[in-house]
CSV table of C-alpha atoms and ligand atoms in Angstrom, one decimal:
chain,number,residue,atom,x,y,z
A,1,MET,CA,-0.3,0.0,0.0
A,2,ARG,CA,0.8,3.5,-0.4
A,3,LEU,CA,3.4,4.9,2.4
A,4,ASP,CA,1.1,8.1,2.8
A,5,LYS,CA,-2.1,5.9,2.9
A,6,LEU,CA,-0.6,3.6,5.9
A,7,LEU,CA,0.5,6.4,7.9
A,8,SER,CA,-2.9,8.2,7.5
A,9,ASN,CA,-4.5,5.0,8.3
A,10,THR,CA,-2.4,4.7,11.7
A,11,GLY,CA,-3.9,7.9,12.9
A,12,PHE,CA,-0.7,10.3,12.2
A,13,GLY,CA,-2.8,12.8,10.8
A,14,SER,CA,-4.5,14.1,7.7
A,15,ARG,CA,-2.6,13.3,4.3
A,16,LYS,CA,-1.4,17.2,4.4
A,17,GLU,CA,0.2,16.5,7.5
A,18,VAL,CA,1.6,13.4,6.5
A,19,LYS,CA,2.8,15.0,3.6
A,20,GLN,CA,4.5,17.3,6.0
A,21,LEU,CA,6.2,14.6,8.2
A,22,LEU,CA,7.6,12.9,4.9
A,23,LYS,CA,9.0,16.1,3.9
A,24,LYS,CA,10.9,16.6,7.0
A,25,GLY,CA,12.7,13.2,6.5
A,26,ALA,CA,10.7,11.9,9.8
A,27,VAL,CA,9.5,8.6,8.0
A,28,ARG,CA,12.0,5.9,7.4
A,29,VAL,CA,11.3,2.4,5.7
A,30,ASN,CA,13.6,-0.4,6.5
A,31,GLY,CA,16.2,2.3,7.8
A,32,GLU,CA,15.9,4.1,4.7
A,33,THR,CA,14.5,7.7,4.7
A,34,VAL,CA,11.3,8.2,2.3
A,35,LYS,CA,10.1,11.3,1.4
A,36,ASP,CA,7.8,10.3,-1.4
A,37,GLY,CA,4.2,9.4,0.0
A,38,ALA,CA,3.4,7.2,-3.2
A,39,ALA,CA,6.2,4.8,-2.3
A,40,HIS,CA,4.9,1.4,-2.2
A,41,VAL,CA,5.3,-0.6,1.2
A,42,ASP,CA,4.0,-4.1,2.7
A,43,PRO,CA,2.7,-3.1,6.0
A,44,ASN,CA,3.5,-6.8,7.0
A,45,ALA,CA,6.7,-7.1,5.8
A,46,ASP,CA,8.7,-3.7,5.7
A,47,GLU,CA,9.6,-1.8,8.8
A,48,VAL,CA,8.4,1.6,8.8
A,49,THR,CA,9.6,4.3,11.7
A,50,LEU,CA,8.2,7.8,12.2
A,51,LEU,CA,10.8,9.9,14.3
A,52,GLY,CA,12.6,6.5,15.2
A,53,GLU,CA,9.5,4.9,16.4
A,54,ARG,CA,8.2,1.6,14.7
A,55,ILE,CA,4.8,1.8,13.5
A,56,ILE,CA,2.6,-1.0,13.9
A,57,TYR,CA,-0.4,-0.9,11.0
A,58,LYS,CA,-3.4,-2.4,11.7
A,59,GLU,CA,-6.6,-2.6,9.8
A,60,PHE,CA,-9.4,-4.1,11.5
A,61,ILE,CA,-10.1,-3.1,15.4
A,62,TYR,CA,-12.4,-5.6,17.5
A,63,LEU,CA,-13.6,-4.2,20.5
A,64,MET,CA,-15.8,-5.8,23.3
A,65,MET,CA,-18.0,-3.6,25.6
A,66,ASN,CA,-20.2,-4.0,28.2
A,67,LYS,CA,-23.0,-1.8,26.7
A,68,PRO,CA,-25.1,0.1,29.0
A,69,GLN,CA,-28.6,1.0,29.3
A,70,ASN,CA,-29.8,4.2,27.7
A,71,VAL,CA,-27.3,4.2,24.6
A,72,LEU,CA,-28.3,2.9,21.4
A,73,SER,CA,-26.6,0.2,19.4
A,74,ALA,CA,-25.8,2.4,16.3
A,75,THR,CA,-23.3,4.6,14.9
A,76,GLU,CA,-25.1,7.9,14.9
A,77,ASP,CA,-28.4,9.3,16.4
A,78,LEU,CA,-29.4,12.9,16.3
A,79,ARG,CA,-31.0,12.3,19.9
A,80,ASP,CA,-29.8,9.7,21.8
A,81,ARG,CA,-26.4,8.7,22.5
A,82,THR,CA,-24.7,6.1,20.7
A,83,VAL,CA,-21.9,3.0,21.7
A,84,ILE,CA,-20.1,4.7,19.2
A,85,ASP,CA,-20.0,7.9,21.2
A,86,LEU,CA,-18.6,5.9,24.3
A,87,LEU,CA,-15.1,5.4,22.4
A,88,ASP,CA,-12.1,7.8,22.8
A,89,GLY,CA,-11.0,8.9,19.4
A,90,GLU,CA,-8.1,6.6,18.7
A,91,SER,CA,-10.8,3.5,18.4
A,92,GLN,CA,-13.5,6.2,16.7
A,93,HIS,CA,-10.6,6.7,14.2
A,94,PHE,CA,-11.2,2.9,12.7
A,95,LYS,CA,-14.9,3.7,12.1
A,96,PRO,CA,-16.1,0.7,13.9
A,97,PHE,CA,-19.7,-0.4,14.2
A,98,PRO,CA,-21.8,-2.8,16.6
A,99,VAL,CA,-22.1,-6.1,15.3
A,100,GLY,CA,-26.0,-6.7,15.3
A,101,ARG,CA,-28.2,-4.6,18.0
A,102,LEU,CA,-28.9,-4.5,21.8
A,103,ASP,CA,-32.4,-3.1,22.7
A,104,LYS,CA,-31.5,0.6,24.3
A,105,ASP,CA,-32.4,-1.2,27.9
A,106,THR,CA,-30.7,-4.2,27.1
A,107,GLU,CA,-27.0,-4.2,28.7
A,108,GLY,CA,-23.9,-6.5,28.4
A,109,PHE,CA,-21.8,-8.0,25.4
A,110,LEU,CA,-21.4,-6.1,22.5
A,111,LEU,CA,-18.6,-6.5,19.6
A,112,LEU,CA,-17.9,-3.4,17.7
A,113,THR,CA,-15.5,-4.1,14.8
A,114,ASN,CA,-14.6,-2.4,11.4
A,115,ASP,CA,-14.5,-6.1,9.5
A,116,GLY,CA,-17.3,-6.1,7.7
A,117,LYS,CA,-16.8,-9.8,6.8
A,118,LEU,CA,-16.8,-11.2,10.0
A,119,ALA,CA,-20.0,-8.9,10.9
A,120,HIS,CA,-21.6,-10.4,8.1
A,121,ASN,CA,-20.8,-13.9,9.0
A,122,LEU,CA,-21.4,-13.1,13.0
A,123,LEU,CA,-25.0,-12.0,11.6
A,124,SER,CA,-25.7,-14.6,8.9
A,125,PRO,CA,-28.8,-16.6,10.0
A,126,LYS,CA,-27.0,-19.5,8.3
A,127,LYS,CA,-24.4,-19.6,10.8
A,128,GLU,CA,-26.7,-20.2,14.0
A,129,VAL,CA,-24.0,-18.5,16.3
A,130,PRO,CA,-25.4,-18.9,19.8
A,131,LYS,CA,-26.4,-16.0,21.9
A,132,THR,CA,-26.6,-16.3,25.5
A,133,TYR,CA,-28.8,-13.6,27.5
A,134,TYR,CA,-29.3,-13.5,31.7
A,135,ALA,CA,-32.5,-11.8,32.6
A,136,HIS,CA,-35.0,-11.1,35.0
A,137,ILE,CA,-38.6,-12.2,34.2
A,138,ALA,CA,-41.6,-10.9,36.0
A,139,GLY,CA,-43.8,-14.1,36.5
A,140,VAL,CA,-43.1,-17.9,37.7
A,141,VAL,CA,-40.8,-19.3,34.9
A,142,THR,CA,-41.5,-22.8,34.7
A,143,GLU,CA,-39.9,-26.3,33.4
A,144,GLU,CA,-43.1,-26.3,31.3
A,145,ASP,CA,-41.4,-22.6,29.4
A,146,ALA,CA,-38.2,-24.5,29.1
A,147,VAL,CA,-40.0,-27.2,27.0
A,148,GLN,CA,-42.1,-24.8,25.0
A,149,PHE,CA,-38.6,-22.5,24.4
A,150,ALA,CA,-36.9,-26.3,23.5
A,151,GLU,CA,-39.5,-26.7,20.6
A,152,GLY,CA,-39.5,-23.3,19.3
A,153,VAL,CA,-42.4,-20.4,20.3
A,154,THR,CA,-44.9,-18.4,18.1
A,155,LEU,CA,-44.1,-14.8,18.2
A,156,ASP,CA,-46.8,-12.0,17.7
A,157,ASP,CA,-46.0,-11.7,13.9
A,158,GLY,CA,-46.9,-15.4,13.1
A,159,TYR,CA,-42.7,-16.1,13.5
A,160,PHE,CA,-41.9,-20.0,14.8
A,161,THR,CA,-38.6,-19.6,16.5
A,162,LYS,CA,-35.9,-21.8,16.3
A,163,PRO,CA,-35.0,-23.8,19.7
A,164,GLY,CA,-33.9,-21.9,22.4
A,165,GLN,CA,-32.2,-23.3,25.6
A,166,LEU,CA,-33.6,-22.2,28.8
A,167,LYS,CA,-31.9,-22.5,32.3
A,168,ILE,CA,-34.2,-21.8,34.9
A,169,ILE,CA,-31.8,-20.1,38.1
A,170,GLN,CA,-34.8,-19.2,40.1
A,171,SER,CA,-38.2,-19.7,39.8
A,172,ALA,CA,-40.0,-17.2,41.9
A,173,SER,CA,-42.6,-14.0,41.5
A,174,VAL,CA,-39.5,-12.6,39.6
A,175,SER,CA,-37.5,-14.9,38.3
A,176,GLU,CA,-33.8,-15.1,37.1
A,177,ILE,CA,-32.9,-17.2,33.8
A,178,GLU,CA,-30.3,-17.8,31.2
A,179,LEU,CA,-31.3,-18.0,27.4
A,180,THR,CA,-29.5,-19.1,24.6
A,181,ILE,CA,-31.0,-18.5,21.4
A,182,THR,CA,-29.2,-19.0,17.7
A,183,GLU,CA,-31.3,-16.2,15.8
A,184,GLY,CA,-31.6,-12.5,16.2
A,185,LYS,CA,-35.1,-11.7,15.2
A,186,PHE,CA,-36.3,-8.0,16.3
A,187,HIS,CA,-36.8,-7.9,20.5
A,188,GLN,CA,-36.5,-11.9,20.4
A,189,VAL,CA,-36.1,-12.7,23.8
A,190,LYS,CA,-38.6,-10.5,25.1
A,191,ARG,CA,-41.1,-11.6,22.6
A,192,MET,CA,-40.4,-15.4,23.1
A,193,PHE,CA,-41.0,-14.5,26.9
A,194,GLU,CA,-44.6,-12.8,25.8
A,195,ALA,CA,-45.4,-16.0,23.9
A,196,VAL,CA,-45.4,-18.0,27.2
A,197,GLY,CA,-47.3,-14.8,29.1
A,198,LYS,CA,-44.5,-13.7,30.6
A,199,LYS,CA,-42.6,-10.2,30.5
A,200,VAL,CA,-38.5,-9.5,30.5
A,201,ILE,CA,-38.0,-6.7,33.0
A,202,TYR,CA,-34.2,-6.8,32.9
A,203,LEU,CA,-31.8,-8.0,29.7
A,204,LYS,CA,-28.3,-8.7,29.8
A,205,ARG,CA,-25.9,-10.4,26.9
A,206,LEU,CA,-23.7,-12.8,28.8
A,207,SER,CA,-22.1,-14.1,25.4
A,208,MET,CA,-21.9,-14.4,21.3
A,209,GLY,CA,-20.5,-17.4,19.8
A,210,PRO,CA,-17.3,-18.2,21.4
A,211,LEU,CA,-16.8,-14.5,23.1
A,212,GLN,CA,-18.1,-14.2,26.8
A,213,LEU,CA,-18.2,-10.6,28.5
A,214,ASP,CA,-15.6,-9.9,30.6
A,215,GLU,CA,-17.2,-9.1,33.4
A,216,GLN,CA,-14.0,-6.8,34.7
A,217,LEU,CA,-15.7,-4.4,32.4
A,218,SER,CA,-17.8,-1.8,34.1
A,219,LEU,CA,-20.7,-0.6,32.3
A,220,GLY,CA,-19.9,1.3,29.1
A,221,ALA,CA,-16.4,0.2,29.6
A,222,TYR,CA,-14.7,-1.6,26.1
A,223,ARG,CA,-11.2,-3.4,25.6
A,224,GLU,CA,-9.3,-4.7,22.3
A,225,LEU,CA,-10.3,-8.4,22.1
A,226,THR,CA,-7.1,-11.0,23.6
A,227,ASN,CA,-5.2,-13.1,20.9
A,228,GLU,CA,-6.9,-15.9,22.3
A,229,GLU,CA,-10.5,-14.4,21.5
A,230,LEU,CA,-9.6,-13.3,18.0
A,231,ALA,CA,-8.5,-16.9,17.5
A,232,ALA,CA,-11.6,-18.4,18.8
A,233,LEU,CA,-13.2,-16.3,16.2
A,234,SER,CA,-11.5,-17.2,13.4
A,235,VAL,CA,-13.8,-19.8,12.4
A,236,TYR,CA,-15.9,-16.5,11.3
A,237,MET,CA,-13.3,-15.1,9.4
A,238,PRO,CA,-13.3,-16.1,5.8
A,239,LYS,CA,-9.8,-17.0,4.3
A,240,GLU,CA,-9.0,-14.7,1.2
B,301,LIG,N1,-33.6,-10.0,22.4
B,301,LIG,C1,-34.2,-8.8,23.0
B,301,LIG,O1,-35.3,-8.9,23.5
B,301,LIG,N2,-33.5,-7.5,23.1
B,301,LIG,C2,-32.3,-7.7,22.8
B,301,LIG,O2,-31.5,-6.2,23.2
B,301,LIG,C3,-31.5,-8.7,22.3
B,301,LIG,C4,-32.2,-10.1,22.3
């Protein structure tokens, strides 16, 4: 790729600012000063330094966020704060977007990336990526509900869901459950409980595919995925 593109993509300023840095002789490629922004570099093989500091080029960003309530899973909104507004400038520079949506009042695991192919695969209905939610339910959740979810339930629009795995943690007037589903229909968890006459009053996503919410992340906090987490996701990353 072009040297000036690499530098501006990595966050060292606009094309114009990068041009000035190059002109000043601040950039070296494999030890040689290069002043021409059009020079071709291989980000994986060439050593590029700026004022002696090695530049690590990365194209993609992968963030795990513990989404808080009252924030939208969107990239922009005229009225409400979005999950992108919670990111620092350096992360925003990569133009990440949320992989799928959590409702405004849902908390928990959200993956943000600019890797469109990965996002596409994780959201593809064909891949049936499991998502596990923890919820508080107004009403006594019973084993009968678990049997119904395991068979599939009919939502308000007539859609018959794929099987969901319901684990009852506590069955009481306000029950505590975990539900794993492999689809992502609009308000799916809330509508599945409506289908059995119950109401979700608190919802948090715990996991998506091989990734689990890092409980060290406070609400609104985020971090880059670890190498282990990225490796676990590689089944959803198509080879070129
Ligand atoms: N199901 C819901 O009802 N809401 C969410 O935010 C996610 C799944």
